[in-house]
PDB file of C-alpha atoms in Angstrom:
ATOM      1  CA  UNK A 612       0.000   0.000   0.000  1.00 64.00           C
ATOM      2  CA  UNK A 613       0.599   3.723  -0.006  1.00 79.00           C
ATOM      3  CA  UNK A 614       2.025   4.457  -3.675  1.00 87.00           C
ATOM      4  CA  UNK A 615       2.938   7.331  -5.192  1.00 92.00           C
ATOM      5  CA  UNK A 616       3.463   7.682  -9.155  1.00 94.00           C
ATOM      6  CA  UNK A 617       4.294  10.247 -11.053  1.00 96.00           C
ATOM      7  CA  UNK A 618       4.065  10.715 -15.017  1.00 97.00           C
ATOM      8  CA  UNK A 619       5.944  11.181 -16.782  1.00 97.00           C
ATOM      9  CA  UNK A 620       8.634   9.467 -15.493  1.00 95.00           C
ATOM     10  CA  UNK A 621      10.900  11.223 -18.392  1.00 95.00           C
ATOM     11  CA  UNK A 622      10.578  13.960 -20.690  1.00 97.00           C
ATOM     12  CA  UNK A 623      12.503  16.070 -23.069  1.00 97.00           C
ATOM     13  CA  UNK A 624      11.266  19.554 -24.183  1.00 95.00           C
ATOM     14  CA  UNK A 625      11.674  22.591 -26.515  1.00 96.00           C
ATOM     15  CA  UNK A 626      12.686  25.383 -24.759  1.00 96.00           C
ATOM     16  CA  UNK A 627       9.033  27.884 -24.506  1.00 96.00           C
ATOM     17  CA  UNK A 628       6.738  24.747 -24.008  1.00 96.00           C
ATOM     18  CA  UNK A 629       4.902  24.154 -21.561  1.00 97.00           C
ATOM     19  CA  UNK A 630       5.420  20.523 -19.521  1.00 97.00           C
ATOM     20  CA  UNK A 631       2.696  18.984 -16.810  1.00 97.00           C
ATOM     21  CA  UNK A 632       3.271  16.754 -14.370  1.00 97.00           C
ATOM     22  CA  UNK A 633       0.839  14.682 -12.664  1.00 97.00           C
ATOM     23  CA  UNK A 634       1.193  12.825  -9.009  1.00 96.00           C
ATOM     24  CA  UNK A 635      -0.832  10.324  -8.102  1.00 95.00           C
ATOM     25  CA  UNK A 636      -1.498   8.683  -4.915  1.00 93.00           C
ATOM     26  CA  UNK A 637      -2.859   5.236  -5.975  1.00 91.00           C
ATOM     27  CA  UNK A 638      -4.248   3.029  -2.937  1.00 86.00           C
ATOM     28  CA  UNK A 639      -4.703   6.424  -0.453  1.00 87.00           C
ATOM     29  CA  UNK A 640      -6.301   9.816  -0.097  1.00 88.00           C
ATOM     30  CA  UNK A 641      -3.744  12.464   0.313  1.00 88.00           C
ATOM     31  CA  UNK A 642      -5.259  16.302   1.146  1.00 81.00           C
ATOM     32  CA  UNK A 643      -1.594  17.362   1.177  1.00 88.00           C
ATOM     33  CA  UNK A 644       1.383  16.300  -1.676  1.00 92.00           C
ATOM     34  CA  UNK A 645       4.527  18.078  -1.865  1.00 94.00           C
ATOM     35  CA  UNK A 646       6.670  19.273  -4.681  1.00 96.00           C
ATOM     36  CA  UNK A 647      10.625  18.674  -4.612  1.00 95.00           C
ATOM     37  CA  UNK A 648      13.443  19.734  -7.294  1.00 95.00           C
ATOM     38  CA  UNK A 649      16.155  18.142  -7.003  1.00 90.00           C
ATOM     39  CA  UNK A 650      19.503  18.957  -9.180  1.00 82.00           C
ATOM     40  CA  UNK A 651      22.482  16.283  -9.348  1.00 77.00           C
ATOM     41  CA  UNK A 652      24.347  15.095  -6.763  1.00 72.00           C
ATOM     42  CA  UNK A 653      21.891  17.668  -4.736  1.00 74.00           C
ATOM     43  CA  UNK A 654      19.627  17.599  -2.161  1.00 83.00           C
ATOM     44  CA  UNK A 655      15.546  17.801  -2.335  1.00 89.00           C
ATOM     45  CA  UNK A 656      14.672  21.601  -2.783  1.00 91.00           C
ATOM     46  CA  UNK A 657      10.652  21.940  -1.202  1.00 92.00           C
ATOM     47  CA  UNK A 658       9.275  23.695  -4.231  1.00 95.00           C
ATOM     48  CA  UNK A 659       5.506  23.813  -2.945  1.00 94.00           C
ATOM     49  CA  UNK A 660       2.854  22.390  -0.751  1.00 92.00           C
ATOM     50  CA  UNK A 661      -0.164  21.519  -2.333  1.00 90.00           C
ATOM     51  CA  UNK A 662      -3.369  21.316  -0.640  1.00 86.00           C
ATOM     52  CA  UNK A 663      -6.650  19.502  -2.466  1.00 83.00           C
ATOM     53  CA  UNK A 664      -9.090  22.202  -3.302  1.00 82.00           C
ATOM     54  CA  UNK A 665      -6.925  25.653  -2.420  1.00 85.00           C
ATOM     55  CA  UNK A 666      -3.720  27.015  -3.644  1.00 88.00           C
ATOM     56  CA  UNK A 667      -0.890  26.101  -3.364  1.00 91.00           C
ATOM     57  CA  UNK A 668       2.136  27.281  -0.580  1.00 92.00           C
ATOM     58  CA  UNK A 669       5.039  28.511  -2.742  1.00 95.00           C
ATOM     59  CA  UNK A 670       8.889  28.214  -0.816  1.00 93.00           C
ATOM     60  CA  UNK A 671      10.730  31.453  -0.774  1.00 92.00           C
ATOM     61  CA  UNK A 672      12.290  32.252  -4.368  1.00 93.00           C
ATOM     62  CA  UNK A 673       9.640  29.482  -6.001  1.00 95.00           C
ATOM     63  CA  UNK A 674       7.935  31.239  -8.907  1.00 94.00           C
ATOM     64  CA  UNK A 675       4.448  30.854  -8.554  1.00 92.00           C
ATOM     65  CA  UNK A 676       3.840  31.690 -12.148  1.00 94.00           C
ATOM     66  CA  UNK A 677       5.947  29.393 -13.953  1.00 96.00           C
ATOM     67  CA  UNK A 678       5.561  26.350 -11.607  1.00 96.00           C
ATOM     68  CA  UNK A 679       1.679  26.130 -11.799  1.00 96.00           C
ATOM     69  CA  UNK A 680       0.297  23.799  -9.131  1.00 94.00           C
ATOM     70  CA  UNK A 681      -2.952  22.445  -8.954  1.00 91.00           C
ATOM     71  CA  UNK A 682      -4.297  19.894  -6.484  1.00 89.00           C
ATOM     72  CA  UNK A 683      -7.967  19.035  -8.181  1.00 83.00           C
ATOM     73  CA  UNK A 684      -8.782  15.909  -5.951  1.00 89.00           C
ATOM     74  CA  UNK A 685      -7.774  14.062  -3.331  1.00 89.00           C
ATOM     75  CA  UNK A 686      -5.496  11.520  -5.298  1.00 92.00           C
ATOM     76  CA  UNK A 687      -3.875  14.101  -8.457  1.00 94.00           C
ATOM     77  CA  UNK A 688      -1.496  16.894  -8.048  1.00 94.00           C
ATOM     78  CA  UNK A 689      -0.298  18.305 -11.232  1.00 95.00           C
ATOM     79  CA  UNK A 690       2.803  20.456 -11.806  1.00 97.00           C
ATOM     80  CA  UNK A 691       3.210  22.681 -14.987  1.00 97.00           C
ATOM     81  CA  UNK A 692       6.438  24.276 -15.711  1.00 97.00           C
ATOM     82  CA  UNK A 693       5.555  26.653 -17.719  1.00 97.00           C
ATOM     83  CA  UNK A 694       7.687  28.611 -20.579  1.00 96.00           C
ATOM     84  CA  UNK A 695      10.210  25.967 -19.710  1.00 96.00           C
ATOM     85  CA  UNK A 696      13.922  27.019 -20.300  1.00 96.00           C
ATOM     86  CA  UNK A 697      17.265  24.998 -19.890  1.00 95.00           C
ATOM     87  CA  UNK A 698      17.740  25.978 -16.245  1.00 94.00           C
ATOM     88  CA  UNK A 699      14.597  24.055 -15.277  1.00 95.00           C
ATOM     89  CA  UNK A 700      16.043  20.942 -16.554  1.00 95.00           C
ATOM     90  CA  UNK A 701      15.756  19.257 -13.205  1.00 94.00           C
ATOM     91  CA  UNK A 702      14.729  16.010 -11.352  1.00 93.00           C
ATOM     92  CA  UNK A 703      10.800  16.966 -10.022  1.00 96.00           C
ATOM     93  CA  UNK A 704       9.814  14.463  -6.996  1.00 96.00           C
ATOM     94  CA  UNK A 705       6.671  14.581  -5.429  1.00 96.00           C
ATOM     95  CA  UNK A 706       5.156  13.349  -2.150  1.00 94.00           C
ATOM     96  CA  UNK A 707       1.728  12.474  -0.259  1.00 92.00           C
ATOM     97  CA  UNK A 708       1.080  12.750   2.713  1.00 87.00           C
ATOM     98  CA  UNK A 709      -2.141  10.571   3.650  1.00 84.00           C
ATOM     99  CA  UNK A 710      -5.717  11.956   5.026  1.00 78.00           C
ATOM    100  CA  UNK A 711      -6.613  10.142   8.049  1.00 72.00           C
ATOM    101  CA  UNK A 712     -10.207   8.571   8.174  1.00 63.00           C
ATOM    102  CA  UNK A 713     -11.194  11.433  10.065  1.00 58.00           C
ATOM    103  CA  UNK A 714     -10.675  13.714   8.165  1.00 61.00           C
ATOM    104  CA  UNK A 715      -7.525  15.039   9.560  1.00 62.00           C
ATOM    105  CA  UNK A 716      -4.199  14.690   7.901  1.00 59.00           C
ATOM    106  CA  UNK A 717      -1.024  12.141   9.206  1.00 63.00           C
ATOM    107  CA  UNK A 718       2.133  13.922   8.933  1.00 61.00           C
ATOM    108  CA  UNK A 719       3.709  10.852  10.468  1.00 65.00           C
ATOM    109  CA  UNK A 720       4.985   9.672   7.134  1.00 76.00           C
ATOM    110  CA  UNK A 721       5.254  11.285   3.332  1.00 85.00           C
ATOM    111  CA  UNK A 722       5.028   8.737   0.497  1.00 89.00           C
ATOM    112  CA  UNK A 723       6.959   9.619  -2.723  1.00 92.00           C
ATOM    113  CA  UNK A 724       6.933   9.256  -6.257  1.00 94.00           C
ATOM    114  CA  UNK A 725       9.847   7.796  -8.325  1.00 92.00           C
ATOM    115  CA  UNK A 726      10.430  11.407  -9.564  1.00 94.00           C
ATOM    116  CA  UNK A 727       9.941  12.916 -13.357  1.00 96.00           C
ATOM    117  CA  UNK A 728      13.453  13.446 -14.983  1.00 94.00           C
ATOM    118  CA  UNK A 729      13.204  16.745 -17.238  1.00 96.00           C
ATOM    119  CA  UNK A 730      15.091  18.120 -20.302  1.00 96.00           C
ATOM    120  CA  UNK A 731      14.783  21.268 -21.800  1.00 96.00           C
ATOM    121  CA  UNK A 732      17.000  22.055 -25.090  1.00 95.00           C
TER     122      UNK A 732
ATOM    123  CA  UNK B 815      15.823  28.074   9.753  1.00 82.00           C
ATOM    124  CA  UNK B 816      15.758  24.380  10.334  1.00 87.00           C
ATOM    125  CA  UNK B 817      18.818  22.470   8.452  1.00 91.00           C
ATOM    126  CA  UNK B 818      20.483  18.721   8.204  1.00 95.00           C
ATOM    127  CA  UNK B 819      24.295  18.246   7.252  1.00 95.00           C
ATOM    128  CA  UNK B 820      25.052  14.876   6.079  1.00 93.00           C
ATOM    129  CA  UNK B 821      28.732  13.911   5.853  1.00 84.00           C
ATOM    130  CA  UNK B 822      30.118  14.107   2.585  1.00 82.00           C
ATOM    131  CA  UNK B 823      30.185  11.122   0.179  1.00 84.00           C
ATOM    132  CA  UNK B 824      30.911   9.060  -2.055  1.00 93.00           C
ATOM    133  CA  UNK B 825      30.986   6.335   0.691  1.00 95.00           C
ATOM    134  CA  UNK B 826      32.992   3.213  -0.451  1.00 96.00           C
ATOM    135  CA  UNK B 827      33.029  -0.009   1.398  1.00 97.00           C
ATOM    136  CA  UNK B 828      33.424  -3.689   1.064  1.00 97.00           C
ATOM    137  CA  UNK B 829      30.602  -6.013   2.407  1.00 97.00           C
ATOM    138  CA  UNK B 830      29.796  -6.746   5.203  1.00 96.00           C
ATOM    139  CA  UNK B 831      31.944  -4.130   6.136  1.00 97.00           C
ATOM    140  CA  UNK B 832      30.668  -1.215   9.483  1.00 97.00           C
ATOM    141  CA  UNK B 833      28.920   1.132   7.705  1.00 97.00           C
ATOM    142  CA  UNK B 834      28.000   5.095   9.342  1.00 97.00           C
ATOM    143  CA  UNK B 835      26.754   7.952   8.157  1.00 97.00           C
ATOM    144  CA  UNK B 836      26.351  11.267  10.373  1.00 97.00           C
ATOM    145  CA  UNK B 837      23.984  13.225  10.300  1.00 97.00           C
ATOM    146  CA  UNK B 838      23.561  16.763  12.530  1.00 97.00           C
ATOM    147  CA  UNK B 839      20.773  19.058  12.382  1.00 96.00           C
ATOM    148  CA  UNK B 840      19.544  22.895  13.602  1.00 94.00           C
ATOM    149  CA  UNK B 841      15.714  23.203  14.504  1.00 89.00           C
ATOM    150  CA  UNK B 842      13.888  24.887  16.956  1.00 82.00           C
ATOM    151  CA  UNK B 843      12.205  22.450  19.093  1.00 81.00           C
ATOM    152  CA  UNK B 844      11.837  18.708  18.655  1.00 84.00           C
ATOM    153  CA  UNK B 845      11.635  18.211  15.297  1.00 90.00           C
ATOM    154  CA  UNK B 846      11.177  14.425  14.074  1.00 91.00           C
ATOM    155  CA  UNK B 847      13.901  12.882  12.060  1.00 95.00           C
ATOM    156  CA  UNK B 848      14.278  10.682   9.461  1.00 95.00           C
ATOM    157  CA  UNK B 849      16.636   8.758   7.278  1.00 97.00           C
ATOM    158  CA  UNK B 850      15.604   7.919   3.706  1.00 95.00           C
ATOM    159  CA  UNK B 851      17.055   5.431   0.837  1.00 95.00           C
ATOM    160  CA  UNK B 852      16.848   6.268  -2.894  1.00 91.00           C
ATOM    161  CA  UNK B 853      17.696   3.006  -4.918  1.00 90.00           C
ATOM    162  CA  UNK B 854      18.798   3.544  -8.437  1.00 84.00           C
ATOM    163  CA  UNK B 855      15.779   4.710 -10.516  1.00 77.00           C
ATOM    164  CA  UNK B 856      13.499   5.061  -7.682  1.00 81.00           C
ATOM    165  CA  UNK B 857      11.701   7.034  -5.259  1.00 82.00           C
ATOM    166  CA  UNK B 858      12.717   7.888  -1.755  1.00 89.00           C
ATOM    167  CA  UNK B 859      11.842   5.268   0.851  1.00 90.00           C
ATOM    168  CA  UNK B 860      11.605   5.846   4.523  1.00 92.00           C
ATOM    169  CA  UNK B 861      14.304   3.618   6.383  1.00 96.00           C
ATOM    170  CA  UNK B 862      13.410   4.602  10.243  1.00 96.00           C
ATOM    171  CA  UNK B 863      12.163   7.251  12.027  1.00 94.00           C
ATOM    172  CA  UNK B 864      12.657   8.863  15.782  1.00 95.00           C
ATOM    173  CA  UNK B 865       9.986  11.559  17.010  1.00 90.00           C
ATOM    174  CA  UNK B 866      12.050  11.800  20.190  1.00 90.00           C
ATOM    175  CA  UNK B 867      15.092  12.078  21.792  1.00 92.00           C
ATOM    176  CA  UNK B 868      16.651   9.029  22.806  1.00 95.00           C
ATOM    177  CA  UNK B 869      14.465   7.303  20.378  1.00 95.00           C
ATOM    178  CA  UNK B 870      16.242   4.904  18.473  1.00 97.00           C
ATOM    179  CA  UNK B 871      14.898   3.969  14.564  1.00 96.00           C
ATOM    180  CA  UNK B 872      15.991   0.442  13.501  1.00 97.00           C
ATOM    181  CA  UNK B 873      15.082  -0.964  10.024  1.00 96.00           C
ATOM    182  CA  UNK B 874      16.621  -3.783   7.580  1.00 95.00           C
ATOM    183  CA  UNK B 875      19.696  -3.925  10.327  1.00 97.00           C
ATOM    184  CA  UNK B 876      19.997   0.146   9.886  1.00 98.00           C
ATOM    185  CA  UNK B 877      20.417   1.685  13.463  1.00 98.00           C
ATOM    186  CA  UNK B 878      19.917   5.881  14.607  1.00 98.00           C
ATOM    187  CA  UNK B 879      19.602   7.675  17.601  1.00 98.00           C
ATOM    188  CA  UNK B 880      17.721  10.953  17.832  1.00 97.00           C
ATOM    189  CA  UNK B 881      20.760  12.648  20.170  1.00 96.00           C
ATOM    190  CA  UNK B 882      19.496  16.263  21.638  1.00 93.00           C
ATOM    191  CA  UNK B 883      22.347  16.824  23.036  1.00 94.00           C
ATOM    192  CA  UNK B 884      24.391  16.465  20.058  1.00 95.00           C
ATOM    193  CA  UNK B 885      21.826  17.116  17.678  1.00 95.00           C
ATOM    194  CA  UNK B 886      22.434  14.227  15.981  1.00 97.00           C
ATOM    195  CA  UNK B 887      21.295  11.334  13.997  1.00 98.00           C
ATOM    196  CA  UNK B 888      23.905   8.900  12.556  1.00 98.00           C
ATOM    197  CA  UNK B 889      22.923   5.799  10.763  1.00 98.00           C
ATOM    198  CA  UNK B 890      24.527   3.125  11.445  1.00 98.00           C
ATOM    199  CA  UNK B 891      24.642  -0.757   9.592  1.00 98.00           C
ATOM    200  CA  UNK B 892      27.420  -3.529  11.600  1.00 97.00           C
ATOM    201  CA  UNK B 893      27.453  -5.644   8.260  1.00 96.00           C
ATOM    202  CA  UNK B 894      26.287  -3.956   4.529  1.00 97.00           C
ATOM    203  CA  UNK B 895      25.674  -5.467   1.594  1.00 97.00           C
ATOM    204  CA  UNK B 896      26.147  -5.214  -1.879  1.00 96.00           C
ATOM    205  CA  UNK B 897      22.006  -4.238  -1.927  1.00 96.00           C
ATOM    206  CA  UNK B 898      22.607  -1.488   0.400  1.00 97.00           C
ATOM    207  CA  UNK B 899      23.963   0.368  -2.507  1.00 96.00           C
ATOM    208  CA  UNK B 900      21.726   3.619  -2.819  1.00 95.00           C
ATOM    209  CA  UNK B 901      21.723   7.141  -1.772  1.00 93.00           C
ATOM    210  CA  UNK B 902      21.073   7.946   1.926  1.00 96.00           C
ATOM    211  CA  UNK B 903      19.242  11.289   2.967  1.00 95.00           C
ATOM    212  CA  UNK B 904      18.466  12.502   6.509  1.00 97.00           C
ATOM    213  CA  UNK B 905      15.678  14.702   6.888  1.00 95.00           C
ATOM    214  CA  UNK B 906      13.899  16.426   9.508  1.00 92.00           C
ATOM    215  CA  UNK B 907      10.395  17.664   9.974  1.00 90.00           C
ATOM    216  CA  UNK B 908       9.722  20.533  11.554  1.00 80.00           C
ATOM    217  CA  UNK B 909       7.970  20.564  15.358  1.00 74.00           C
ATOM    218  CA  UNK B 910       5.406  23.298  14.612  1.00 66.00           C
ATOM    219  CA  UNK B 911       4.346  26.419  13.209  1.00 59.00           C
ATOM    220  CA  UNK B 912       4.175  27.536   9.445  1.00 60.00           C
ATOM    221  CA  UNK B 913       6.666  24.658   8.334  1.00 61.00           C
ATOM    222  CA  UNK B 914       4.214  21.677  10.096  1.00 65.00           C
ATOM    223  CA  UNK B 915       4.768  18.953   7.964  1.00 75.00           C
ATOM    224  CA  UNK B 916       7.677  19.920   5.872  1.00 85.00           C
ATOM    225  CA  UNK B 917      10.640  17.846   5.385  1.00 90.00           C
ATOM    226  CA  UNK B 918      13.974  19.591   5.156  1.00 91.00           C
ATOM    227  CA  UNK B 919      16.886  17.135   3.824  1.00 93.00           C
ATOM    228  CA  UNK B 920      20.530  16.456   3.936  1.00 94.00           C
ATOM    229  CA  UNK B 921      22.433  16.536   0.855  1.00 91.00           C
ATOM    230  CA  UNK B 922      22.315  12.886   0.372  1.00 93.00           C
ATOM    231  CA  UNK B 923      25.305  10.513   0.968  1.00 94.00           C
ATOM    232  CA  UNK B 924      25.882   8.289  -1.788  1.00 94.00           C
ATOM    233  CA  UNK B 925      27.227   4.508  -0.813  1.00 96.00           C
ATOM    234  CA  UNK B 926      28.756   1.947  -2.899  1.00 96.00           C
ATOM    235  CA  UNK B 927      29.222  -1.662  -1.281  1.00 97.00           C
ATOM    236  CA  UNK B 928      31.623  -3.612  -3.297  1.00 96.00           C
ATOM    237  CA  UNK B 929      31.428  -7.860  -3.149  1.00 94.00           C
TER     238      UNK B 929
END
């Protein structure tokens, strides 16, 4: 139980397109996912928190309006990049973090994709 | 802010060789801490967890101990294998306040087990 997928799990792009990401919690409800970059040999940047049904919490220095996050149910987040560019060429990880039959939310433990490798020329 | 310094890799070792990787941290309060494994080509995996100090994690013969004093949490393996081959990340998550729920990682620590 508790997987996390992400698609795609590769992709190579223009520079000026537009690339969206979607991450999927497959077996549990998750009101929160997070959003991670993650360069070479690097650690996990926190991009965003996504919440189901309200906007997203950018990190200081996160661009809001070229990383477009949207959190439509309780089991999708997707990530746009938008007007991608060469510097965004990155390793994008997401994670869930599972809604507790209550209602509530368990920060006890965040489930993460496999990560979405991305290439912009 | 809240941090986590891993020690530097590449870490190189024979099997079954004593395997540790440290691990210090800077929060405000009690933060929870974690270690995570990324195999090749796949996603992070919790290894162990402490939400306390003194607490020790223990997973898959992987040992750490949530130090206060020394804000610390080393992992620690008496006998690795060739398997244990992945990249190692401590993490913490923050106690309270705004960043509830985030994660804030170490660099990673890369180890190689040789046969």
């Amino acid at each position: 139980g508790a997987v996390v997928s992400q698609h795609p799990s590769w992709v190579i792009c223009k520079s000026g397109t537009s690339v969206k990401i979607e991450c999927r919690s497959l077996d549990f409800q998750a009101t929160t996912m997070f959003w991670y970059r993650q360069f070479p040999k690097q650690s996990l940047m926190l991009m965003a928190t996504s919440n189901e049904g309200s906007k997203a919490t950018y990190e200081q220095g996160v661009e809001k309006d070229k990383f477009l996050i949207n959190h439509a149910s309780l089991t999708l987040s997707t990530l746009t990049v938008t007007s991608a560019h060469p510097e965004d060429s990155s390793f994008y990880i997401c994670s869930a973090v599972p809604r507790l039959t209550s209602g509530g939310v368990s920060y006890n433990e965040q489930f993460f994709g496999p990560g979405t490798r991305l290439t912009v020329l | 802010g809240n941090s986590v310094t891993q020690m530097e890799g590449p870490v190189t070792l024979s099997e079954e060789a004593f395997l540790t990787i440290n691990c210090t941290y800077t929060a405000t309060g009690y933060p929870s801490l974690f270690w995570y494994v990324q195999y090749p080509g796949e996603g992070l995996q919790l290894l162990l967890k402490a939400t306390k100090a003194d607490d020790k994690g223990s997973n898959k013969g992987f040992e750490a101990t949530y130090r206060k004093e020394t804000t610390s949490f080393h992992l620690e393996k008496g006998s690795v294998q060739v398997s244990d081959s992945a990249v190692y990340f401590c993490a913490l998550r923050a106690a309270g306040g705004t960043s509830y729920g985030k994660l804030t990682f170490g660099q990673g620590t890369i180890l190689t087990v040789h046969p």
